[in-house]
mmCIF file of C-alpha atoms in Angstrom:
data_model
loop_
_atom_site.group_PDB
_atom_site.id
_atom_site.type_symbol
_atom_site.label_atom_id
_atom_site.label_comp_id
_atom_site.label_asym_id
_atom_site.label_seq_id
_atom_site.Cartn_x
_atom_site.Cartn_y
_atom_site.Cartn_z
ATOM 1 C CA MET A 1 -2.820 -7.284 -19.725
ATOM 2 C CA ASN A 2 -2.783 -10.325 -17.411
ATOM 3 C CA THR A 3 -3.693 -9.862 -13.835
ATOM 4 C CA ILE A 4 -2.877 -12.089 -10.784
ATOM 5 C CA GLN A 5 -4.748 -11.762 -7.642
ATOM 6 C CA ILE A 6 -2.571 -10.983 -4.671
ATOM 7 C CA LYS A 7 -2.896 -13.717 -2.059
ATOM 8 C CA LEU A 8 -2.202 -12.448 1.542
ATOM 9 C CA THR A 9 -1.967 -14.431 4.770
ATOM 10 C CA ASP A 10 -4.348 -13.326 7.589
ATOM 11 C CA ILE A 11 -1.642 -11.398 9.146
ATOM 12 C CA GLN A 12 -0.912 -9.421 6.161
ATOM 13 C CA TYR A 13 -4.599 -8.842 5.552
ATOM 14 C CA LYS A 14 -5.015 -7.493 9.012
ATOM 15 C CA GLU A 15 -1.895 -5.231 8.590
ATOM 16 C CA LEU A 16 -3.243 -3.876 5.315
ATOM 17 C CA GLN A 17 -6.661 -3.179 7.015
ATOM 18 C CA GLU A 18 -4.652 -1.210 9.746
ATOM 19 C CA ILE A 19 -2.926 0.746 7.044
ATOM 20 C CA ALA A 20 -6.209 1.531 5.190
ATOM 21 C CA LYS A 21 -7.760 2.570 8.503
ATOM 22 C CA ALA A 22 -4.954 4.949 9.358
ATOM 23 C CA LEU A 23 -5.087 6.514 5.870
ATOM 24 C CA THR A 24 -8.842 6.887 5.954
ATOM 25 C CA ASN A 25 -8.685 8.440 9.460
ATOM 26 C CA GLN A 26 -6.381 11.149 8.311
ATOM 27 C CA TYR A 27 -7.502 11.808 4.673
ATOM 28 C CA LYS A 28 -10.454 11.927 2.469
ATOM 29 C CA ILE A 29 -10.134 8.689 0.758
ATOM 30 C CA GLU A 30 -12.395 7.310 -2.078
ATOM 31 C CA LYS A 31 -10.603 4.070 -2.692
ATOM 32 C CA ILE A 32 -7.427 2.243 -1.849
ATOM 33 C CA ILE A 33 -6.119 -0.360 -4.149
ATOM 34 C CA CYS A 34 -3.117 -2.653 -3.185
ATOM 35 C CA PHE A 35 -1.510 -3.365 -6.512
ATOM 36 C CA ALA A 36 1.550 -5.255 -4.978
ATOM 37 C CA ALA A 37 2.807 -6.811 -1.943
ATOM 38 C CA ILE A 38 6.347 -8.113 -1.693
ATOM 39 C CA ASN A 39 7.071 -10.441 1.213
ATOM 40 C CA ARG A 40 10.712 -11.286 2.286
ATOM 41 C CA SER A 41 11.375 -13.959 4.612
ATOM 42 C CA SER A 42 14.653 -15.088 6.170
ATOM 43 C CA GLU A 43 15.603 -17.602 8.879
ATOM 44 C CA GLU A 44 18.415 -16.720 11.409
ATOM 45 C CA THR A 45 20.089 -19.527 13.094
ATOM 46 C CA THR A 46 23.035 -19.380 15.635
ATOM 47 C CA VAL A 47 24.509 -21.957 18.131
ATOM 48 C CA PHE A 48 23.498 -19.602 20.952
ATOM 49 C CA ASP A 49 19.696 -19.206 20.017
ATOM 50 C CA ARG A 50 16.882 -21.194 18.423
ATOM 51 C CA SER A 51 16.311 -20.289 14.989
ATOM 52 C CA LYS A 52 13.701 -17.842 14.120
ATOM 53 C CA VAL A 53 11.908 -16.712 10.850
ATOM 54 C CA VAL A 54 11.927 -12.978 10.140
ATOM 55 C CA SER A 55 9.241 -11.741 7.704
ATOM 56 C CA GLU A 56 8.715 -8.366 6.194
ATOM 57 C CA THR A 57 6.009 -7.271 3.691
ATOM 58 C CA ASN A 58 6.114 -4.094 1.515
ATOM 59 C CA TYR A 59 2.855 -2.732 0.337
ATOM 60 C CA TYR A 60 2.218 -0.731 -2.769
ATOM 61 C CA LEU A 61 -0.903 1.211 -2.723
ATOM 62 C CA LEU A 62 -2.943 3.365 -5.108
ATOM 63 C CA VAL A 63 -5.045 5.825 -3.058
ATOM 64 C CA ILE A 64 -7.712 7.638 -4.760
ATOM 65 C CA THR A 65 -8.808 10.646 -2.944
ATOM 66 C CA THR A 66 -11.902 12.981 -3.039
ATOM 67 C CA ASP A 67 -9.807 16.114 -3.218
ATOM 68 C CA VAL A 68 -7.957 17.152 -6.330
ATOM 69 C CA THR A 69 -4.988 18.504 -4.361
ATOM 70 C CA ARG A 70 -1.876 16.733 -4.535
ATOM 71 C CA ILE A 71 -1.012 15.187 -1.110
ATOM 72 C CA GLU A 72 1.064 12.267 -2.238
ATOM 73 C CA HIS A 73 4.209 13.550 -0.555
ATOM 74 C CA ALA A 74 2.493 14.260 2.745
ATOM 75 C CA MET A 75 0.465 11.049 2.711
ATOM 76 C CA GLN A 76 3.713 9.144 2.132
ATOM 77 C CA ASP A 77 5.519 10.810 5.112
ATOM 78 C CA TYR A 78 2.478 10.082 7.264
ATOM 79 C CA ILE A 79 2.127 6.254 6.362
ATOM 80 C CA SER A 80 6.031 5.790 6.412
ATOM 81 C CA LYS A 81 6.096 6.722 10.093
ATOM 82 C CA LEU A 82 3.465 4.398 11.025
ATOM 83 C CA PHE A 83 4.022 1.582 8.686
ATOM 84 C CA PRO A 84 7.504 1.543 7.275
ATOM 85 C CA GLY A 85 7.662 -0.310 3.975
ATOM 86 C CA THR A 86 4.309 1.031 2.634
ATOM 87 C CA PHE A 87 4.612 2.879 -0.485
ATOM 88 C CA VAL A 88 1.711 5.292 -1.741
ATOM 89 C CA ILE A 89 0.769 6.774 -5.137
ATOM 90 C CA ALA A 90 -1.983 9.193 -4.408
ATOM 91 C CA HIS A 91 -4.250 10.841 -6.915
ATOM 92 C CA GLY A 92 -7.725 12.560 -6.886
ATOM 93 C CA LEU A 93 -10.655 10.809 -8.243
ATOM 94 C CA GLU A 94 -11.207 13.364 -11.061
ATOM 95 C CA THR A 95 -7.511 12.989 -12.063
ATOM 96 C CA VAL A 96 -7.771 9.224 -12.097
ATOM 97 C CA MET A 97 -11.108 9.361 -14.221
ATOM 98 C CA ASN A 98 -9.543 11.592 -16.864
ATOM 99 C CA LEU A 99 -6.528 9.537 -17.217
ATOM 100 C CA VAL A 100 -8.691 6.355 -17.569
ATOM 101 C CA TYR A 101 -10.709 8.108 -20.278
ATOM 102 C CA LYS A 102 -7.595 9.119 -21.978
ATOM 103 C CA TYR A 103 -6.533 5.293 -21.931
ATOM 104 C CA ASP A 104 -3.269 6.064 -19.841
ATOM 105 C CA THR A 105 -1.155 3.056 -19.870
ATOM 106 C CA PHE A 106 -0.652 3.199 -15.902
ATOM 107 C CA PHE A 107 -4.488 3.218 -15.241
#
């Protein structure tokens, strides 16, 4: 499998740090992995106003928790309120390690 490192701008990096901080303050987090970041930019121009560039980034995160309890839906609801456009897959560390040992194709 080929992997390409995600290159973030300084603004995106700071936003991702804020997301990670919000998650770690609310939940018992072992690790957060950003496996995708999709940026959309558009330019809006009218005769009445200067043109402006609108940019939006969606982040896709794998969150590994210390608890085995599934909290994916609650975590997604929490982070969506604070950072719309952030999508979370959450699993406990034990679950992830078992799937890695079983050669699960996702992990």
